[in-house]
Coordinates of C-alpha atoms in Angstrom, one line a residue:
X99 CA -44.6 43.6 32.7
X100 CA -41.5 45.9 33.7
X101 CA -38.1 45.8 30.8
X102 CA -36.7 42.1 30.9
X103 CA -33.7 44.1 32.3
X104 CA -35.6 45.1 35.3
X105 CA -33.5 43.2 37.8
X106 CA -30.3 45.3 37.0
X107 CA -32.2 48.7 37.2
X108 CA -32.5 51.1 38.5
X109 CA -28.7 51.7 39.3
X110 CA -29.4 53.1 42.9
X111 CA -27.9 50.2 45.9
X112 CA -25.5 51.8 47.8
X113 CA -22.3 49.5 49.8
X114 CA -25.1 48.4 52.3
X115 CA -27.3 46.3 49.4
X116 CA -24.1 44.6 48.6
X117 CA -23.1 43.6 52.0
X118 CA -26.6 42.1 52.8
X119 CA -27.5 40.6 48.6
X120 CA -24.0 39.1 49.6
X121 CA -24.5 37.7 52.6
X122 CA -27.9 36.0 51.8
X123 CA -25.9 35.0 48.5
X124 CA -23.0 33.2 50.3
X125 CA -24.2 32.0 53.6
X126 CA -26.9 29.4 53.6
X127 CA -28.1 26.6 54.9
X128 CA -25.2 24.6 54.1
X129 CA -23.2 25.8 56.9
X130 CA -25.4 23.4 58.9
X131 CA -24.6 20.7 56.9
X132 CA -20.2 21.7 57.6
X133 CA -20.0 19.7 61.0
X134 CA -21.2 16.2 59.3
X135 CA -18.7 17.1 56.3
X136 CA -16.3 17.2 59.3
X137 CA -17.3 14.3 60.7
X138 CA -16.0 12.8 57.2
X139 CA -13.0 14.5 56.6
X140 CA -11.8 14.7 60.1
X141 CA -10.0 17.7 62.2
X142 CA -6.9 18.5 59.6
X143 CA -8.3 17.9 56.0
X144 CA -11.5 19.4 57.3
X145 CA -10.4 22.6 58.5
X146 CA -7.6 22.9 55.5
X147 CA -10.7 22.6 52.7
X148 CA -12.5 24.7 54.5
X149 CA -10.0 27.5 54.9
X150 CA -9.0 27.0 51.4
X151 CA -11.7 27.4 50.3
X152 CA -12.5 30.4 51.9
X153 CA -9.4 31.7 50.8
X154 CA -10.1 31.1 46.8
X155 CA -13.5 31.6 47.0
X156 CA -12.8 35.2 48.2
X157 CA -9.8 36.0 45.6
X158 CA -12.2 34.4 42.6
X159 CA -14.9 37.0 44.0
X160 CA -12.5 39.8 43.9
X161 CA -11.5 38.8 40.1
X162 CA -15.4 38.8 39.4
X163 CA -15.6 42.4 40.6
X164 CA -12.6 44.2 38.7
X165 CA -14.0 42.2 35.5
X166 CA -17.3 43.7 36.1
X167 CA -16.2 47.1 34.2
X168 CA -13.2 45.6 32.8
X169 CA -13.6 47.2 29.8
X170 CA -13.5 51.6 29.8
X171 CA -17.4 52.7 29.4
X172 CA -19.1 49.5 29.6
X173 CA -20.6 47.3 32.0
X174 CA -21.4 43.6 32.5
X175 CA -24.1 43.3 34.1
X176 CA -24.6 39.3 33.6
X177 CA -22.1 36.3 33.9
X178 CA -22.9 35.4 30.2
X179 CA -21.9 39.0 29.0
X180 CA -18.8 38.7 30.4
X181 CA -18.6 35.5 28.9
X182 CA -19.1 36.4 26.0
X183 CA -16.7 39.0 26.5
X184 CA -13.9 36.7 27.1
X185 CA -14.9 33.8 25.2
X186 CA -16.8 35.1 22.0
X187 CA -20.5 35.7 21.8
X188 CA -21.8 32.2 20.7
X189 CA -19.1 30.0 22.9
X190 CA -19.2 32.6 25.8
X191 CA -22.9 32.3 25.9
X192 CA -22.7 28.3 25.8
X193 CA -20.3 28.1 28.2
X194 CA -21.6 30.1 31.1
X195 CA -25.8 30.5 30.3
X196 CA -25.8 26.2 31.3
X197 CA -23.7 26.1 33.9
X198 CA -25.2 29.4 35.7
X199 CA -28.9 28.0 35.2
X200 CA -27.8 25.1 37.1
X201 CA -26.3 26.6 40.0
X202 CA -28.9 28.7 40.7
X203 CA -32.0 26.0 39.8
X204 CA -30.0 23.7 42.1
X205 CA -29.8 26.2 45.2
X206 CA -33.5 26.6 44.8
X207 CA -34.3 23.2 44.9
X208 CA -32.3 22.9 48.3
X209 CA -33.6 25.7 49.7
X210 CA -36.9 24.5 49.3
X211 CA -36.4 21.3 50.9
X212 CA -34.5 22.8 53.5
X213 CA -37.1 25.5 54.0
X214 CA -39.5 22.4 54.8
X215 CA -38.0 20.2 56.7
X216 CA -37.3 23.2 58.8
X217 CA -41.3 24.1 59.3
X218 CA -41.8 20.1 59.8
X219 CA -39.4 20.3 62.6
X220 CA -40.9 23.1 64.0
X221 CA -44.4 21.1 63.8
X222 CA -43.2 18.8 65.7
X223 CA -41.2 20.7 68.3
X224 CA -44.5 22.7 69.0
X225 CA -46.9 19.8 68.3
X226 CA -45.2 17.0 69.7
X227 CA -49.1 15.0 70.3
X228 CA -50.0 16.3 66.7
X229 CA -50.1 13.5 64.2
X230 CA -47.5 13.8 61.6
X231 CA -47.3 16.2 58.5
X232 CA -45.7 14.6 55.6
X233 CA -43.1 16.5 54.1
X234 CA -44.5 16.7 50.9
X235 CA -47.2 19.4 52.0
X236 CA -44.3 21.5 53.9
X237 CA -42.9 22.0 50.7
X238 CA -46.1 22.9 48.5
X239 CA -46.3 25.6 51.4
X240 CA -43.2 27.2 50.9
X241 CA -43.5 27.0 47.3
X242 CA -46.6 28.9 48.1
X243 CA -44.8 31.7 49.4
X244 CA -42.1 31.8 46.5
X245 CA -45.3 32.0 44.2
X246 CA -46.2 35.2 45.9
X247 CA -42.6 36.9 46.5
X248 CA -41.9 35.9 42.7
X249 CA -43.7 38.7 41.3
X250 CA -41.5 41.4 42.8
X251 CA -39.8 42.1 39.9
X252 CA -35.9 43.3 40.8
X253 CA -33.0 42.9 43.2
X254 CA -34.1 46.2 44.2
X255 CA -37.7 45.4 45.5
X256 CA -36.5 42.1 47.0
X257 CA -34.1 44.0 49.0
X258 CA -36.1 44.1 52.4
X259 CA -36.7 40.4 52.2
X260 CA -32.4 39.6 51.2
X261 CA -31.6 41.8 54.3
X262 CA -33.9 40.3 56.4
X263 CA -32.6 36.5 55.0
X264 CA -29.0 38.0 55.8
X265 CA -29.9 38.8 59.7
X266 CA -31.3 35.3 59.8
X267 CA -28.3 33.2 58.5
X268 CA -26.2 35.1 60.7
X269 CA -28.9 34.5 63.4
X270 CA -29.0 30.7 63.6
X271 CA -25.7 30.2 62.5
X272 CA -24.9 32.0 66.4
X273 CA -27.4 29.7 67.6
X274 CA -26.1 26.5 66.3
X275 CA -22.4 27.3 67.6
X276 CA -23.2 28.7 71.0
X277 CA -25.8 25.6 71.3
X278 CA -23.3 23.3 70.6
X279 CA -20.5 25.3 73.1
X280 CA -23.4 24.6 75.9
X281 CA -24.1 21.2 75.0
X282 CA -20.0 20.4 74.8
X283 CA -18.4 17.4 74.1
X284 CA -21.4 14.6 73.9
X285 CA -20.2 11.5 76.3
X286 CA -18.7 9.1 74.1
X287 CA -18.0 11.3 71.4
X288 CA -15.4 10.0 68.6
X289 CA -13.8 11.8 66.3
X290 CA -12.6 8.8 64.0
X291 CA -14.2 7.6 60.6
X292 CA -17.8 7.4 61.0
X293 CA -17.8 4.7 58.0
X294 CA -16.3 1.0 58.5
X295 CA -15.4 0.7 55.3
X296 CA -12.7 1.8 53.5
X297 CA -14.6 2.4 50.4
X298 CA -16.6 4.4 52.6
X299 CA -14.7 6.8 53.9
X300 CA -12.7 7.2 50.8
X301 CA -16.7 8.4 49.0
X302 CA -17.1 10.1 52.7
X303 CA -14.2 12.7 51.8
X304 CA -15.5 13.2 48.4
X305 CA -18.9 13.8 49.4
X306 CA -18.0 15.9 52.1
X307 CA -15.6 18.1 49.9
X308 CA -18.9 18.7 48.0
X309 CA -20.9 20.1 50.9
X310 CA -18.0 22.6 51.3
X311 CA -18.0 23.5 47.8
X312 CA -22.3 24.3 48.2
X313 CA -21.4 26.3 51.0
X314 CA -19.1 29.2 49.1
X315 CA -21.8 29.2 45.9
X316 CA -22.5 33.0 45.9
X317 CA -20.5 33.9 43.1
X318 CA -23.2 33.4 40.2
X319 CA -25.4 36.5 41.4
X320 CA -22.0 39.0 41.8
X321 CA -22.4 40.5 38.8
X322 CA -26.2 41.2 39.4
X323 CA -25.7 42.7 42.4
X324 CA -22.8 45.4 41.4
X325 CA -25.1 46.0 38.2
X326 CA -27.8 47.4 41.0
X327 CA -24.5 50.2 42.3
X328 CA -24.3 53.4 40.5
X329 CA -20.5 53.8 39.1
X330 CA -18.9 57.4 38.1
X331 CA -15.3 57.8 37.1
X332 CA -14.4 58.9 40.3
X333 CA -16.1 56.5 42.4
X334 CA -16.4 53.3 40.6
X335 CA -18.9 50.1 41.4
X336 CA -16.1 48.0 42.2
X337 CA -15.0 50.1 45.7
X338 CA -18.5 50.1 47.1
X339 CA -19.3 46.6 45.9
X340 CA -15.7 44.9 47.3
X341 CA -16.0 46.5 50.4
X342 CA -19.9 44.7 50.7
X343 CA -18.0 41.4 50.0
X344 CA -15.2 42.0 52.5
X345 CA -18.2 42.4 55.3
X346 CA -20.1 39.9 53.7
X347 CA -16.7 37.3 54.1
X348 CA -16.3 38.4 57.5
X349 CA -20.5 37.3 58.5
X350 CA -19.1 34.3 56.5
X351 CA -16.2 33.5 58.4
X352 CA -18.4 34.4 61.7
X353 CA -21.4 31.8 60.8
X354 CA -18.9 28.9 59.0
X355 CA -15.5 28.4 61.4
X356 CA -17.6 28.2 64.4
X357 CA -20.3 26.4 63.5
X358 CA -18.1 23.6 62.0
X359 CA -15.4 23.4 64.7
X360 CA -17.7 23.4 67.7
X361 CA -20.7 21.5 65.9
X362 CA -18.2 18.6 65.3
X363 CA -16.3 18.9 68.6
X364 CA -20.0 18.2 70.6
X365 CA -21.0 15.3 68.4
X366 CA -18.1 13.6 66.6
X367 CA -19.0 11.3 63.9
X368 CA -22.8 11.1 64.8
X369 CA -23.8 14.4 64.1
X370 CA -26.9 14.8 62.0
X371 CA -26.5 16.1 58.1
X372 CA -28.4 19.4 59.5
X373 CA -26.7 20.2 63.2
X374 CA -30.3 21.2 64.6
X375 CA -31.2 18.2 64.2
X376 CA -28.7 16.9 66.5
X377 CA -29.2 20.2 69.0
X378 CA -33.0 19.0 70.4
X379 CA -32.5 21.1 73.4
X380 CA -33.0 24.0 74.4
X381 CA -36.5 23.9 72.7
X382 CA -37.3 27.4 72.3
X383 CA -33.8 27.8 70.9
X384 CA -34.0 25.5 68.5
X385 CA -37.7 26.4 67.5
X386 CA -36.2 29.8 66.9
X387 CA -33.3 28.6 65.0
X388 CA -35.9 26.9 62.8
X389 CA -37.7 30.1 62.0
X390 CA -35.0 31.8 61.1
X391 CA -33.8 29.1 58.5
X392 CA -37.1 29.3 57.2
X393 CA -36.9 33.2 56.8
X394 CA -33.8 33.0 55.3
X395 CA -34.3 30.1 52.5
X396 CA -37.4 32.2 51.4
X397 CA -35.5 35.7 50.7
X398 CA -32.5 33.3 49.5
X399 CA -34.1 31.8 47.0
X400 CA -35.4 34.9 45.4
X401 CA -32.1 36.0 45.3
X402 CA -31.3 33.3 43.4
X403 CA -34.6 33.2 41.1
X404 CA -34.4 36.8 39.9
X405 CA -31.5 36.4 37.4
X406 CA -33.4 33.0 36.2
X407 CA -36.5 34.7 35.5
X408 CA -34.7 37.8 34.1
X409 CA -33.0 35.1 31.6
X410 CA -36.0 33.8 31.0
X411 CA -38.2 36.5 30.0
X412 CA -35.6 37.9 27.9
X413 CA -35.1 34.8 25.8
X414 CA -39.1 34.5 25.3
X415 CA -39.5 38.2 24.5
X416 CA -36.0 38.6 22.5
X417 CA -35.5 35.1 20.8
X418 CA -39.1 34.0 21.0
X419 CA -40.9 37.1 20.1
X420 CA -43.1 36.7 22.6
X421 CA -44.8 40.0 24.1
X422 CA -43.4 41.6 26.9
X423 CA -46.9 41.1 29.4
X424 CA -47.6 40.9 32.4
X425 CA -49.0 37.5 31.6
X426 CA -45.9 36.3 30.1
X427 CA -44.1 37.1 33.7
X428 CA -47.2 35.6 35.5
X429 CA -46.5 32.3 33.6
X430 CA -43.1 32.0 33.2
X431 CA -42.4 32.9 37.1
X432 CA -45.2 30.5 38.0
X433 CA -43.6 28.1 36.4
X434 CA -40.1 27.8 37.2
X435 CA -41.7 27.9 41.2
X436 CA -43.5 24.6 40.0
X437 CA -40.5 23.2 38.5
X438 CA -38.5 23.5 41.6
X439 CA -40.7 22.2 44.0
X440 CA -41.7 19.3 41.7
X441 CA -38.0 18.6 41.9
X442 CA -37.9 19.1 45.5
X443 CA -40.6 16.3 46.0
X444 CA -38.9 13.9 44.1
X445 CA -35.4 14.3 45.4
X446 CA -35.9 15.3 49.7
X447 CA -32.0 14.7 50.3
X448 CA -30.3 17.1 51.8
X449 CA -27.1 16.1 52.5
X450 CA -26.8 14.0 49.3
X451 CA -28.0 17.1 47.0
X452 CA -25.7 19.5 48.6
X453 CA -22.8 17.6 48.0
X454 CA -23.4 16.5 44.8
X455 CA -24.8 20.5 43.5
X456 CA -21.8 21.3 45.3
X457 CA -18.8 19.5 43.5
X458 CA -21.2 19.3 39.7
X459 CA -22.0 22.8 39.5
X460 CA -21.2 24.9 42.7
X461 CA -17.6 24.2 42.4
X462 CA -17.1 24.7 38.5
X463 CA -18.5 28.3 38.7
X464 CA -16.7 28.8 41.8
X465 CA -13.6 28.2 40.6
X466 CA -13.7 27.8 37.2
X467 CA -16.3 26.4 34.6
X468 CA -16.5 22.8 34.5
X469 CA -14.3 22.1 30.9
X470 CA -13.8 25.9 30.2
X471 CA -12.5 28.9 31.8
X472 CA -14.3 30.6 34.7
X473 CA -14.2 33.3 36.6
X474 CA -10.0 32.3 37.0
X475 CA -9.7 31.5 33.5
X476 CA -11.8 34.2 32.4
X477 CA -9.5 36.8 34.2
X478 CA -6.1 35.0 31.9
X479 CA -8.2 35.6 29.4
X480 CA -8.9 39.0 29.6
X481 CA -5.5 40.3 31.5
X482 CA -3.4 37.8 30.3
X483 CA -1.0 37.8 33.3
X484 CA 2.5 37.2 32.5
X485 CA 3.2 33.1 32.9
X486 CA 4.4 32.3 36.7
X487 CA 3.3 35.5 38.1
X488 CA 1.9 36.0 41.3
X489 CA -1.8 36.3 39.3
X490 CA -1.1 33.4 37.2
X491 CA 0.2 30.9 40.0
X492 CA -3.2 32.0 41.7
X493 CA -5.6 31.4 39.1
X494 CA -4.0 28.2 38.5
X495 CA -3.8 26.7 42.0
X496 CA -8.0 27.6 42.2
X497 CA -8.6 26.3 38.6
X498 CA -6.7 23.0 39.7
X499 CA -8.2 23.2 43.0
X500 CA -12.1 23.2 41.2
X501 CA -11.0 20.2 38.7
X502 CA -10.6 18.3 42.0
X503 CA -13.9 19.1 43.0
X504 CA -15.6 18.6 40.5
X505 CA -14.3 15.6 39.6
X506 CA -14.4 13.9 43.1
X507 CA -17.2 15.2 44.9
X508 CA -20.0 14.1 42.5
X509 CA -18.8 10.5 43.1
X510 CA -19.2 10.4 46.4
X511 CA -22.6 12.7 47.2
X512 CA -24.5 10.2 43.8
X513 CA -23.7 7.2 45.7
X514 CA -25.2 8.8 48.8
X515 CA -28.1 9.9 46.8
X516 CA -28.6 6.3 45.7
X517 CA -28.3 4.9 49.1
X518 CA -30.7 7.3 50.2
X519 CA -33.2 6.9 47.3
X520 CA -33.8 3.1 48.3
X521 CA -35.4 3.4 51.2
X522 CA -37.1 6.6 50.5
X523 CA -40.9 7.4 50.0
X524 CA -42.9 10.2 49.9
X525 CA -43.2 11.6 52.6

């Protein structure tokens, strides 16, 4: 088996790996999910979260970057190091190591259901007189796939699948906004409260705030990926690996704004929690859409798998004493792959899960961690900006910002999780 460490080295990406890692970090399948969290927040409040958070999501990102060699000489190349850094070793490692696991755990366990229900769509785009494919076997398949792509063992090697993920994203993104341009306002569209309740549109807006939040949940791999960019005195980490993020925002800006505003504008309050499924037509557009989401959850979630096997393999070899083998990889690799799509066939619900991910554990490390202090906090920490600076008043209005996620959102996307549950079976 290659060093525990082997994600992080060799120190050879150059600005293009960080665009791309970036991209297939920040934009995801959730984007698809933005026009129904319109369709619950309405024109105003729905474009204000989602330029806000935008807006935080990108300054936060920044912060994580210039913290990355904060200190003269030494990198850190994992959240928890610079946790540790801030917090102590013990609390820093508490804080971040749970929180992190769940993020990126979570965003598997989406991506895998979204990677099925994508080829089950396609089965029955191209197979309409086919008998029906449960969903259950759509997602063994995929996890079939991970099983394989799971053995490459660094950022590095998975780079050629992350760019290719990043090309799709951006792909059907384009597709769903110009599909919706052509398909234009739907007759009888409304753009009121698709809930008749007042308690329902009051858990709407929480639950939609959430599927925002999933949508800007890059941020737990940006250390990994500037670990992978040599740095030198004169050329530092942080100028190739910011301008990557500034291109990788842009994509982000390119695939979110349009695809929410003109997504909701076609359908109103009926669009679908995924907007393909609303967009039937074309065919051969949306069959390609399809593919593309397909190709792009199965490099994403390797992006997000490597760091969980690297923290993995070092707490069996390092903690547990076990031997550094190439069994030990085998199995531990295997297994989390099993994990996740257990998970996945248990809980199918994409809308509810990307809301509720996104305000428990999406939004905490976002903006800060849920109880403690990061990345925001983490930055006071460290630079201890004077009180009511510019710095401070920023880090403040996105930890305050992230408390109202967190607390909100996983209120509203558990009671849709529990209305969807009722009626669900296996299928």
């Amino acid at each position: 088996m290659a060093e525990t460490n082997a994600n992080i080295k060799p120190r050879n990406a150059k600005l293009c790996y960080s665009a791309f890692h970036n991209v297939t970090a920040m934009v995801g399948v959730a984007v698809l999910g933005f026009p129904y969290a319109m369709s619950q927040l309405g024109w105003g409040l729905g474009i204000a979260i989602l330029v806000l958070s935008w807006i935080c999501t990108l300054y936060t990102a920044w912060q994580m970057i210039e913290m990355h060699e904060s200190v003269p000489g030494k990198r850190f190349d994992k959240y928890h190091e610079l946790g540790q850094h801030a917090f102590g070793e013990k609390l820093g490692l508490w804080i971040v190591v749970p929180q992190q696991l769940m993020v990126e755990v979570g965003i598997d366990i989406v991506y895998m259901i979204t990677g099925a229900k994508s080829l089950r769509k396609l089965h029955e785009i191209l197979c309409d007189d086919c008998k029906p494919i449960k969903t259950t076997y759509f997602i063994v398949m995929f996890a079939f796939v991970q099983y394989f792509l799971s053995h490459l063992p660094s950022f590095n090697s998975v780079a050629g699948v992350s760019l290719t993920a990043a090309v799709m994203s951006l792909s059907y993104s384009t597709i769903a906004w110009i599909a919706s341009i052509h398909k234009g306002a739907q007759p009888g569209v409304q753009y009121g409260s698709r809930f008749s309740s007042k308690a329902g549109n009051v858990f709407g807006i929480f639950s939609a705030m959430g599927d925002i939040a999933f949508g800007y949940a890059g941020h737990n791999v940006i250390l990994e990926i500037q670990a992978t960019i040599p740095s030198t005195p004169e050329k530092p980490s942080k100028v190739s690996m910011w301008r990557g993020m500034i291109i990788a925002y842009l994509v982000v800006a390119l695939c979110y704004f349009p695809v929410t505003i003109f997504g909701y504008r076609a359908f109103g309050n009926s669009v679908d929690d995924n907007i393909l499924l609303s967009l039937e037509k074309p065919h051969w557009l949306i069959v390609a859409a399809n593919i593309f989401v397909v190709v792009h959850v199965v490099g994403s979630y390797q992006v997000y798998a490597v760091p969980v096997f690297d923290m993995m393999e070092s707490f069996l070899v390092k903690r547990m004493n076990f031997k550094p083998t190439r069994f030990l990889r085998f199995v531990t690799r295997n297994s989390y792959v099993s994990i996740t799509m257990f998970l996945a066939i248990a809980f199918p619900f994409f809308g509810g899960l990307l809301s509720f991910f996104g305000g428990f554990v999406f939004a905490p490390t976002t903006y800060f961690v849920r109880k403690n202090k990061l990345p925001c906090i983490m930055w006071i920490f460290i630079y201890k900006p004077k009180i009511f600076s510019l710095s401070w008043c920023a880090n403040w209005f996105c930890i305050v910002f992230g408390v109202v996620l967190m607390i909100l959102t996983p209120i509203g996307a558990l009671r849709q999780v529990i209305l969807q549950a009722k009626n669900h079976r296996f299928n």
